[in-house]
CSV table of C-alpha atoms and ligand atoms in Angstrom, one decimal:
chain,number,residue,atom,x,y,z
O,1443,UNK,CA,-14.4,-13.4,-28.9
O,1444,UNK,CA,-11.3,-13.9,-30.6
O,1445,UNK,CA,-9.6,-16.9,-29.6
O,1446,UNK,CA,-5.9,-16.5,-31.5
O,1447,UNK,CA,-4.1,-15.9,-28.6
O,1448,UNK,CA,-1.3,-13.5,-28.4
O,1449,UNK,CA,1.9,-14.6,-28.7
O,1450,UNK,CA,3.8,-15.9,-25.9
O,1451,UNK,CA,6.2,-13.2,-24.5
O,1452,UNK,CA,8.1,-12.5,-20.9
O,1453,UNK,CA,6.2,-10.4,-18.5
O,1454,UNK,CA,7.7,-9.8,-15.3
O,1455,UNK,CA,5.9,-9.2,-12.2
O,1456,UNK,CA,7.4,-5.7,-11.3
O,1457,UNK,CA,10.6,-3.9,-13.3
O,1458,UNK,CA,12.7,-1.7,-11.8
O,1459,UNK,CA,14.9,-1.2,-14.2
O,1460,UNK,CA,12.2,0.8,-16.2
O,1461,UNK,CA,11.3,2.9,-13.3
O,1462,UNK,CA,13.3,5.6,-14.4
O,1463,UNK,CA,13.8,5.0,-18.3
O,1464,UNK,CA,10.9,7.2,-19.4
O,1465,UNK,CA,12.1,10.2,-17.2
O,1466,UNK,CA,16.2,9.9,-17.0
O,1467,UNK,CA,17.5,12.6,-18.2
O,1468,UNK,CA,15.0,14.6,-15.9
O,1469,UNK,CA,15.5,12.7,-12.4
O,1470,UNK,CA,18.9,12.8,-13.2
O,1471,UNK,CA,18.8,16.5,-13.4
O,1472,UNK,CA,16.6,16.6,-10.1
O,1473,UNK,CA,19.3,14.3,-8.4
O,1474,UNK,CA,21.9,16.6,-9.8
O,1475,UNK,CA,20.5,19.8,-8.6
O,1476,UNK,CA,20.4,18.3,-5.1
O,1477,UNK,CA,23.7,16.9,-5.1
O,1478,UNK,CA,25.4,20.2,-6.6
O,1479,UNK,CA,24.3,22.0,-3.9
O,1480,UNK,CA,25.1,19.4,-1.2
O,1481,UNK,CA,21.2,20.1,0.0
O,1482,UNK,CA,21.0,16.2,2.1
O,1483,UNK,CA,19.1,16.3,5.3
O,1484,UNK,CA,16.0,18.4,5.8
O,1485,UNK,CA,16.3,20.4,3.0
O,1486,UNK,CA,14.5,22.9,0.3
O,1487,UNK,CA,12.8,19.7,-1.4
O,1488,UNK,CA,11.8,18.0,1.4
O,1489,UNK,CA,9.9,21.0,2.8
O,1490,UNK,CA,8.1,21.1,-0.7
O,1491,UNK,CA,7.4,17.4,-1.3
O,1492,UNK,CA,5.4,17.5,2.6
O,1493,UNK,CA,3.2,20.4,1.2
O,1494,UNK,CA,2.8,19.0,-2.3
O,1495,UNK,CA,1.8,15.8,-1.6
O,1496,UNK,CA,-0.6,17.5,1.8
O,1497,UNK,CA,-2.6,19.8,-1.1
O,1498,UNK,CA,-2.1,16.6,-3.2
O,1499,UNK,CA,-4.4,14.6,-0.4
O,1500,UNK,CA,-6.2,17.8,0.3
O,1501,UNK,CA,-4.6,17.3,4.3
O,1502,UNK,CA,-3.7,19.7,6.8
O,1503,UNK,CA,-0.5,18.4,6.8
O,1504,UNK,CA,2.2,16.0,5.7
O,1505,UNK,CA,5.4,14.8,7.0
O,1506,UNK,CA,8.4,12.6,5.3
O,1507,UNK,CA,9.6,10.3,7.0
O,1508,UNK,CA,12.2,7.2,6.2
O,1509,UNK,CA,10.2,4.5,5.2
O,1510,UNK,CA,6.1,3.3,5.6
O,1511,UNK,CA,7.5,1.2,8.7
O,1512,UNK,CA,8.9,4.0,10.7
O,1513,UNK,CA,6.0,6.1,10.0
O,1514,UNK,CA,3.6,3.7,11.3
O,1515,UNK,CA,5.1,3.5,14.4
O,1516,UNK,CA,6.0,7.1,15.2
O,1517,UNK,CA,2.1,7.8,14.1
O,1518,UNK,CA,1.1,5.1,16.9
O,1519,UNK,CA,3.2,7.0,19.5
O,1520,UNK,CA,2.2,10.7,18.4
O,1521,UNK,CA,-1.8,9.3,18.6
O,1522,UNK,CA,-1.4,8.0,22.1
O,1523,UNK,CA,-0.5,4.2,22.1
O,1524,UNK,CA,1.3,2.9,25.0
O,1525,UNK,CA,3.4,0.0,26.2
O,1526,UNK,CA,0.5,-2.7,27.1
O,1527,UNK,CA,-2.2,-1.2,25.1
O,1528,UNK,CA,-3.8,-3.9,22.1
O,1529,UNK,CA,-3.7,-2.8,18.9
O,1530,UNK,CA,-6.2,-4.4,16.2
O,1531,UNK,CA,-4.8,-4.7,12.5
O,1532,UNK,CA,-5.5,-7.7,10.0
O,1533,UNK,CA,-3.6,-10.3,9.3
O,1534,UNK,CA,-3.7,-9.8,5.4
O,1535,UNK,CA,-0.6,-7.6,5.8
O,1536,UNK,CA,2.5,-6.5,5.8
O,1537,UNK,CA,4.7,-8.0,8.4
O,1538,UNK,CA,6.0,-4.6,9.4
O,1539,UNK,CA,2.4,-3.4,10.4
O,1540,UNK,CA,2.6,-5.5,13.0
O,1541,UNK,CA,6.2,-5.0,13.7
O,1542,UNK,CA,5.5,-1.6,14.4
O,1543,UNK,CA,2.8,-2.3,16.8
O,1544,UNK,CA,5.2,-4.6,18.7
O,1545,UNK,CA,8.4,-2.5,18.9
O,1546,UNK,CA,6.6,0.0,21.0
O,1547,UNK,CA,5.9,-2.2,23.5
O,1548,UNK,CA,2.1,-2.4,22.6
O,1549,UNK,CA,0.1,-6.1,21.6
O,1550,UNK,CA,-0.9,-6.7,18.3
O,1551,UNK,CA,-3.8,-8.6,17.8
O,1552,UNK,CA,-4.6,-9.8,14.9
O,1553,UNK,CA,-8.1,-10.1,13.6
O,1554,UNK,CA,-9.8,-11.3,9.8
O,1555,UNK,CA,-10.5,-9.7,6.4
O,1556,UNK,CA,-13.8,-9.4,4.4
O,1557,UNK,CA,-14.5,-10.4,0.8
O,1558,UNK,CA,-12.8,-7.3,-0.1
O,1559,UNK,CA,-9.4,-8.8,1.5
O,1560,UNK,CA,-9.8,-5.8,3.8
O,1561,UNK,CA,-9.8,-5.6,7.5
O,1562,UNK,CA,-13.7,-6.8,8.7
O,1563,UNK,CA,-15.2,-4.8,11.0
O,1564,UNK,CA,-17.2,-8.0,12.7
O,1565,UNK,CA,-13.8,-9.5,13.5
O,1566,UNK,CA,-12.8,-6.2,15.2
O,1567,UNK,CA,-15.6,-6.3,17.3
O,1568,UNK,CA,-15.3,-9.9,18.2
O,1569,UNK,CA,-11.7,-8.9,19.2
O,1570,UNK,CA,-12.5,-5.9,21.5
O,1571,UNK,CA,-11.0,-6.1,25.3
O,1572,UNK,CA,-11.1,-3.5,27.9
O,1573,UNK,CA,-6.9,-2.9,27.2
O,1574,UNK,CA,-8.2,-2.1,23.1
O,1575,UNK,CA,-6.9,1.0,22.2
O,1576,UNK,CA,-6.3,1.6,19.1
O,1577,UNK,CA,-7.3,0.0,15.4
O,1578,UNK,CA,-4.8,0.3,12.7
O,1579,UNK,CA,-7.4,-0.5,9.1
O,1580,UNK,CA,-4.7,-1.1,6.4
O,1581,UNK,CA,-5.6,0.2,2.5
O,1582,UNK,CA,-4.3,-2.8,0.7
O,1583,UNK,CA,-4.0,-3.2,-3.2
O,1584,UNK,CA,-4.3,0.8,-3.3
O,1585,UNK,CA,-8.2,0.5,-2.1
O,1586,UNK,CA,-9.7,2.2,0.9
O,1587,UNK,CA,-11.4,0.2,3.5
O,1588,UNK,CA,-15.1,0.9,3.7
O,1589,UNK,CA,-14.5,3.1,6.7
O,1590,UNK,CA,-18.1,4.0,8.1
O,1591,UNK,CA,-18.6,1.2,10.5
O,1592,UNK,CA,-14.7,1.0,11.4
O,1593,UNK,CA,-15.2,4.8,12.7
O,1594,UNK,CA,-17.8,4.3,14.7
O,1595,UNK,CA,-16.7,1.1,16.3
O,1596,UNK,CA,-14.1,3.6,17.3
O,1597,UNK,CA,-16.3,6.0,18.2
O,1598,UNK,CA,-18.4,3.8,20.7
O,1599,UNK,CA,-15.7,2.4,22.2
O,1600,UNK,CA,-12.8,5.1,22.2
O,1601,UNK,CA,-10.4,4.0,20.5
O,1602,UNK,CA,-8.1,5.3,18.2
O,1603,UNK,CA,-7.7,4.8,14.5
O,1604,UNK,CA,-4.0,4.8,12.9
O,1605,UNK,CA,-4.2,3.8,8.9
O,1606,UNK,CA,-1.5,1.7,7.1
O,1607,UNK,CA,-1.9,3.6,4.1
O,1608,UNK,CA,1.7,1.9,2.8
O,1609,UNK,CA,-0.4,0.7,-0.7
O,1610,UNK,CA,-2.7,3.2,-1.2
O,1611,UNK,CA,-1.4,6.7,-1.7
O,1612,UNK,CA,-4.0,8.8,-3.5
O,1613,UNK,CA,-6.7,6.0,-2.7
O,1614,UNK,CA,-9.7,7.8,-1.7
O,1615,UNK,CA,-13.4,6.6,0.2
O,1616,UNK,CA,-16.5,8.9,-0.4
O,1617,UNK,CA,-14.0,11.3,-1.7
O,1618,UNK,CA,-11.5,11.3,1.1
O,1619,UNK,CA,-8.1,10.3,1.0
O,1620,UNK,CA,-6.7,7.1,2.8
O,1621,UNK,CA,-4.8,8.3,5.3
O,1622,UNK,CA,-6.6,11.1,6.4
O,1623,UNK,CA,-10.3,9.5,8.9
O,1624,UNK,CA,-8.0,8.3,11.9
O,1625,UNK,CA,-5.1,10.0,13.6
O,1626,UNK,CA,-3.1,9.7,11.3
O,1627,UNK,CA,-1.8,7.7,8.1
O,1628,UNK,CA,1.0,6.3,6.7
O,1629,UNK,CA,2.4,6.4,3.5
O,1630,UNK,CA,5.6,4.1,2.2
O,1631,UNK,CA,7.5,5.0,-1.2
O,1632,UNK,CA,9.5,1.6,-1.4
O,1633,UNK,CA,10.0,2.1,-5.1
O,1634,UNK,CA,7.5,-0.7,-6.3
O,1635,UNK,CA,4.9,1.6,-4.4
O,1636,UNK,CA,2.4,3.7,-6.8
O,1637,UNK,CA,4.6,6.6,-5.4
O,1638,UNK,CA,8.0,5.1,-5.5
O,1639,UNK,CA,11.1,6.8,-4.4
O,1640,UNK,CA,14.9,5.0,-5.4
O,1641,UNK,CA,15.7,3.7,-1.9
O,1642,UNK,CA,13.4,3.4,1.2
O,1643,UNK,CA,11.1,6.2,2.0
O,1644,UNK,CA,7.7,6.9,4.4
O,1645,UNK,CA,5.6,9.6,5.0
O,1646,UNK,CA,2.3,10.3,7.2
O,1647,UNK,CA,-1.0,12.6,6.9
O,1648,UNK,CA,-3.1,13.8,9.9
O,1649,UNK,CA,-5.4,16.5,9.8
O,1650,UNK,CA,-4.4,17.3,13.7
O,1651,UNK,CA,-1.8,19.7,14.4
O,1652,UNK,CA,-1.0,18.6,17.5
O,1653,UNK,CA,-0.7,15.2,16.2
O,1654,UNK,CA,1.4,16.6,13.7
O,1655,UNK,CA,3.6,18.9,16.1
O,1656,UNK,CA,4.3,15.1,17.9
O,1657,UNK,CA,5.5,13.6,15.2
O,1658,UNK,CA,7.4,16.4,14.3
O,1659,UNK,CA,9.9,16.0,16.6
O,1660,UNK,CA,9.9,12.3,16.8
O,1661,UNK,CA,10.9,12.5,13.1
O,1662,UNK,CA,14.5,14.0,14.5
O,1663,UNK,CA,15.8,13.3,17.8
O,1664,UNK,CA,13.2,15.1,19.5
O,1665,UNK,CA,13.5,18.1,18.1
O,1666,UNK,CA,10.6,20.9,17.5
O,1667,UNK,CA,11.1,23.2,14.5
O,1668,UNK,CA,12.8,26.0,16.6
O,1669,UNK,CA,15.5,23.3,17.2
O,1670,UNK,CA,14.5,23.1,20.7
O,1671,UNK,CA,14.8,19.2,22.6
O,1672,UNK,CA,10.8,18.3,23.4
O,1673,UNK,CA,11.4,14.6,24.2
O,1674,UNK,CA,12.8,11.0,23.1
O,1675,UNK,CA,13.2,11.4,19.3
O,1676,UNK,CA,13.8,9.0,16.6
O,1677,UNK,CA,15.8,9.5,13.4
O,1678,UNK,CA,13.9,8.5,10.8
O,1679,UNK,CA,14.0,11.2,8.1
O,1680,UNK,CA,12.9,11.1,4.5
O,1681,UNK,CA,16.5,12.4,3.2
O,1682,UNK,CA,15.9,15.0,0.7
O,1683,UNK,CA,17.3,13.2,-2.5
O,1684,UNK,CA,14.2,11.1,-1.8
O,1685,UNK,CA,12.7,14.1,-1.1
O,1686,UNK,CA,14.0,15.6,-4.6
O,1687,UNK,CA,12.6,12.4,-6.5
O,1688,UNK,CA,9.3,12.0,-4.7
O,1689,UNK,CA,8.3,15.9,-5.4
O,1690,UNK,CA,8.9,15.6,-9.4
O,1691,UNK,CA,7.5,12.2,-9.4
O,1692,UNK,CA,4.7,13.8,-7.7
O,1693,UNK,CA,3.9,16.3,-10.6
O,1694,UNK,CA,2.7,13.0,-13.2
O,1695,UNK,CA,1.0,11.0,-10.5
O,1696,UNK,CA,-2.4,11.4,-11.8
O,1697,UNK,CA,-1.4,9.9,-15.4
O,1698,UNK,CA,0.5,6.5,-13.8
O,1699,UNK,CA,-2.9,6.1,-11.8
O,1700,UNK,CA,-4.8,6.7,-14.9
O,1701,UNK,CA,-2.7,4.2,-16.5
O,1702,UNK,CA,-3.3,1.3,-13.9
O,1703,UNK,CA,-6.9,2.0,-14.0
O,1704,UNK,CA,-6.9,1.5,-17.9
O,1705,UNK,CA,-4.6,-1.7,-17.0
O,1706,UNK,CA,-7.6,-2.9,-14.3
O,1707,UNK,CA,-10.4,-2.4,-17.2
O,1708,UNK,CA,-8.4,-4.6,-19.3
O,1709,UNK,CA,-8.1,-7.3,-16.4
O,1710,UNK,CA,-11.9,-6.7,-16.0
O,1711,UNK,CA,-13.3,-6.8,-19.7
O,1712,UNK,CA,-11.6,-10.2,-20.4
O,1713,UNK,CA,-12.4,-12.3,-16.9
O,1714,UNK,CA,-14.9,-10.6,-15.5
O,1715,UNK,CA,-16.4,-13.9,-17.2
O,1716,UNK,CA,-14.2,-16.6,-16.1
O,1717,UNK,CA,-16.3,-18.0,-13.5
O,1718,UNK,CA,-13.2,-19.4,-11.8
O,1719,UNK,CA,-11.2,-16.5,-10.7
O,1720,UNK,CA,-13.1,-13.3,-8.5
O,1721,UNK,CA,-11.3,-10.0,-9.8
O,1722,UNK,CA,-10.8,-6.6,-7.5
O,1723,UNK,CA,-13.4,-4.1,-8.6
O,1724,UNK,CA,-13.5,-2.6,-12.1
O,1725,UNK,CA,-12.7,1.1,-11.9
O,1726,UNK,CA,-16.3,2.1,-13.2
O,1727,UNK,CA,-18.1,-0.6,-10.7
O,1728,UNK,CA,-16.4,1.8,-7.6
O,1729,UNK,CA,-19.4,3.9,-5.8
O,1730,UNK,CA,-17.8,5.3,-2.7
O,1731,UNK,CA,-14.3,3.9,-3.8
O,1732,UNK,CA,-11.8,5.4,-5.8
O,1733,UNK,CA,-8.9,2.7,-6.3
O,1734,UNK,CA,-5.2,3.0,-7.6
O,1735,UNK,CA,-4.8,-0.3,-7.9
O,1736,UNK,CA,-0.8,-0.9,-6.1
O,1737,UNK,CA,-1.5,-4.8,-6.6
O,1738,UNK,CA,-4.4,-6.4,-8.4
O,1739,UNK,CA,-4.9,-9.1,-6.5
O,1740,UNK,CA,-7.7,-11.9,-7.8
O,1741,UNK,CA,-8.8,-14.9,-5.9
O,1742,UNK,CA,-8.3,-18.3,-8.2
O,1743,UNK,CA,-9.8,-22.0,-8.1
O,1744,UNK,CA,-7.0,-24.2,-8.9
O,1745,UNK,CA,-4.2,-21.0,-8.1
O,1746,UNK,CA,-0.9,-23.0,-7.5
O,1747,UNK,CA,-1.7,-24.8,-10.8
O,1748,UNK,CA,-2.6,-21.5,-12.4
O,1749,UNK,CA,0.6,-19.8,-11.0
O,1750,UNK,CA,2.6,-22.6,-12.7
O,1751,UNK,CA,0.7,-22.7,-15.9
O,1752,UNK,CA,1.2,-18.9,-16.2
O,1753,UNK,CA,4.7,-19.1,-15.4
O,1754,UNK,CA,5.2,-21.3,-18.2
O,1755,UNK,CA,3.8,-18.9,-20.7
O,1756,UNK,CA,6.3,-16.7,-19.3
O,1757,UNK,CA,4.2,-14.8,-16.9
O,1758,UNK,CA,5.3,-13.5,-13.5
O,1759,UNK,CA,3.2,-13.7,-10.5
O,1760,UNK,CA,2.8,-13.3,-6.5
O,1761,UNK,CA,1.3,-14.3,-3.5
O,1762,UNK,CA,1.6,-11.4,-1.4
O,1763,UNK,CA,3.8,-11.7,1.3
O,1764,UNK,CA,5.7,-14.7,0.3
O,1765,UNK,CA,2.2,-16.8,1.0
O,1766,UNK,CA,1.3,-16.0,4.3
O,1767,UNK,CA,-0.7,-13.8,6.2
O,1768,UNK,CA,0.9,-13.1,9.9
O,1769,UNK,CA,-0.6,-15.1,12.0
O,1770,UNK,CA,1.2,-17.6,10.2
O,1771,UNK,CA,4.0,-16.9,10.4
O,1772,UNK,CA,5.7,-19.4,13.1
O,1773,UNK,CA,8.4,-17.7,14.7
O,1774,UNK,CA,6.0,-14.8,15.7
O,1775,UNK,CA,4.0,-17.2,17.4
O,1776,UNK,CA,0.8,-15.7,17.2
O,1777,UNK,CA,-2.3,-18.5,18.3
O,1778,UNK,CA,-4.9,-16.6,16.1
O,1779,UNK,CA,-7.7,-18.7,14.5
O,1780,UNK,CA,-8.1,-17.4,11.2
O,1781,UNK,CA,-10.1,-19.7,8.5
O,1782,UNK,CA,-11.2,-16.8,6.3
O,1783,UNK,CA,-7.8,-15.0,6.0
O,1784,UNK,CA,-5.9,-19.3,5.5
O,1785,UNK,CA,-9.1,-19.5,3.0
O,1786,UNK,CA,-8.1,-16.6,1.4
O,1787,UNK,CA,-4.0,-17.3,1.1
O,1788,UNK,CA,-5.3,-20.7,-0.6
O,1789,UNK,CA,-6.7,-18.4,-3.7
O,1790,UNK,CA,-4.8,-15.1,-3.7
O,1791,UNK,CA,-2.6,-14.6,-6.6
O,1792,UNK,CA,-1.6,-11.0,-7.6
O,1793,UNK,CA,-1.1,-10.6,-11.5
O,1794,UNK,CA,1.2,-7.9,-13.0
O,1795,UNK,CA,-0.1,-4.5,-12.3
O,1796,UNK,CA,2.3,-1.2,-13.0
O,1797,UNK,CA,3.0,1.7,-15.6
O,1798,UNK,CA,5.4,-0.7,-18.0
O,1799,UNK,CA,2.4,-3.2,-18.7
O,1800,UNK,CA,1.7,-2.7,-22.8
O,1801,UNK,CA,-2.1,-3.2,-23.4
O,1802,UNK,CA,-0.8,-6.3,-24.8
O,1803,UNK,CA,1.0,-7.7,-22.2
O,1804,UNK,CA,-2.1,-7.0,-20.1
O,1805,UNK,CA,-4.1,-8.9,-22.4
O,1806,UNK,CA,-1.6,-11.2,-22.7
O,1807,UNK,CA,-1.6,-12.3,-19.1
O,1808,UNK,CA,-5.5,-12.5,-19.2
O,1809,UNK,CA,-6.2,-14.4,-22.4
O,1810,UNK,CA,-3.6,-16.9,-20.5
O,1811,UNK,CA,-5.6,-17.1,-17.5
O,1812,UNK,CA,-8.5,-17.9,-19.4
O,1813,UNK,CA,-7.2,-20.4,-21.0
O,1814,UNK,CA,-6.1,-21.9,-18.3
O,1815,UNK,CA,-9.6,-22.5,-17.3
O,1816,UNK,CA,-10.8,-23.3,-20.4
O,1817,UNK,CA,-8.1,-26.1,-21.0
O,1818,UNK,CA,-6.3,-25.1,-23.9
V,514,PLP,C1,5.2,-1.6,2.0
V,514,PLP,C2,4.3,-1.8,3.2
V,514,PLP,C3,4.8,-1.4,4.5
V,514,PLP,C4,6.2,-1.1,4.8
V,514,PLP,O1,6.7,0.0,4.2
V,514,PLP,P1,8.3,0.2,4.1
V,514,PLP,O2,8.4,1.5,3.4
V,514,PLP,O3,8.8,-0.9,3.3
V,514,PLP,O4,8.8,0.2,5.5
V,514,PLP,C5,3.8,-1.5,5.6
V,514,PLP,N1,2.6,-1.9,5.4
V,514,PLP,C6,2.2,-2.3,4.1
V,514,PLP,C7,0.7,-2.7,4.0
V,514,PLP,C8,3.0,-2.3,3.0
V,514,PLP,O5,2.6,-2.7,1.8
């Protein structure tokens, strides 16, 4: 292969400044249209984004909500989690999956991910208790867990399933969206999300109405949609500028998920050689999977000198949240024994995945990796 490398250039890990550069002059006209009409709270767009993006997923139904946080633990109370109950999720997460789990009174207990650095079912099992009541899988890096054997440990043991679908929006297993297998599913459209909105924004699937009708009125103060007062509500919203921005982002979705595919082949035709790093996947390589790649996250020998040696050459990388799974986080306290996941945060490292990677900047950041490894 050709070993003149390219030459040495910035790339950043993420750029929001170029979120909206190829689309301006049409979000701003979206924004405008919204604005001009003073349309801010449960309006026109809003209504359209929920049954865009619910024919998008092929779901019953689809609800906005103000940010992947909130929607996870709305979808916990509309399924049926209560004050006391445990609730299994994996450590590889977000802090806030666990957050939500905790701020409605319920325990979260955290359990171990697989090769895939997705929730594994044996450590679910191994963490079953007679107050178990619910299992929250999370899609991470915009793949869907494998979700045959998480279903039916559900199944024999009645409990419920909630998804943290926060990464993997359009992310589908044996041709079903993520999202759609438990209760319920949430989405967030933080705006370095596949789906990003320009501010915080959530929003959740189910494919039960009454589940639906729940969280409904959760969504606002408790309100049905007659108006009428049902129970304790939250506010947590999507506001419909979001809305606005989400439902014409919507409409080119396929392409930027087309794009980080391509991006992911790259990744995979120049290391999927390097003996030293394991890579996600390879788009073609998927079976039951269809991935849309949020993160592209590789496990590395050597990864702290790696990270260093590529930021060097000007490359921007990440260990997902800021290095550490939650159970270690200290001031949650949590006394989980976890070797695989603290394995795992010892080799993670994702590299730059998103719409304003050039081919060459892709290839870029692998040629770099490899010749990291290669010692040149
Ligand atoms: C982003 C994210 C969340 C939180 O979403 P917000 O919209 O920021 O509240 C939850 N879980 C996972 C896995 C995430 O990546």
């Amino acid at each position: 292969m050709n070993t003149a490398l390219r030459q040495s250039r910035e790339v950043p890990f993420f750029n929001y400044q170029a979120l909206v550069k190829p689309q301006r002059k049409e979000l701003l006209d979206v924004m405008g249209s919204v604005l001009d009409r003073g349309a801010f709270i449960l309006q026109k767009e809003l209504a359209e984004f929920e049954e865009n993006a619910a024919r998008y997923l092929k779901v019953k139904h689809f609800l906005g909500v103000a940010d992947g946080t909130n929607a996870i633990e709305i979808s916990l109370l509309a399924a049926g989690v209560k004050a006391g109950d445990e609730v299994i999720l994996p450590s590889h997460t977000y802090v806030a999956t666990a957050a939500a789990v905790h701020f409605i009174g319920a325990v979260p207990v955290l359990v171990e991910c697989g090769a895939d650095h997705l929730i594994d079912p044996a450590s679910i099992k191994k963490a079953l208790t007679s107050k178990t009541r619910c299992i929250v899988p999370v899609h991470l890096n915009g793949r869907t867990c494998a979700m045959d054997p998480i279903i039916e440990i559900a199944r024999t043991n009645n409990l419920l399933i909630v998804e943290d679908a926060a990464q993997a929006f359009g992310s589908r297993y044996k041709n079903q969206a993520a999202g759609s297998f438990g209760a319920a599913g949430t989405i967030s459209f933080y705006p370095a999300k596949v789906l990003g909105c320009f501010g915080d924004g959530g929003g959740i699937l189910t494919n039960d109405s009454a589940v639906y009708e729940k969280l409904y009125a959760l969504r606002d103060h408790g309100r049905d949609r007659d108006g009428n007062f049902v129970g304790w509500g939250k506010n947590c919203r999507l506001d419909n500028l979001q809305a606005a921005v989400l439902n014409f982002k919507l409409q080119s979705f396929d392409r930027e998920i087309a794009r980080r595919r391509e991006i992911a082949a790259l990744y995979g035709e120049v290391l999927g050689k390097v003996s030293e790093v394991t890579l996600p996947p390879a788009p073609i390589a998927q079976g039951d999977h269809f991935d849309i790649y949020q993160n592209y996250e590789i496990e590395a020998d050597r990864r702290n000198d790696l990270k260093e040696y590529l930021l060097k050459n000007g490359i921007r990388t990440l260990i997902q949240w800021g290095g550490k799974p939650v159970h270690q986080l200290e001031a949650l306290q949590f006394k989980s024994e976890l070797p695989y996941t603290d394995r795992l945060f010892e080799r993670c490292l994702m590299i730059p995945m998103n719409t304003s990677l050039s081919n060459d900047d892709a290839l870029y950041v692998a040629e770099r990796i490899r010749a990291f490894y290669r010692g040149n």
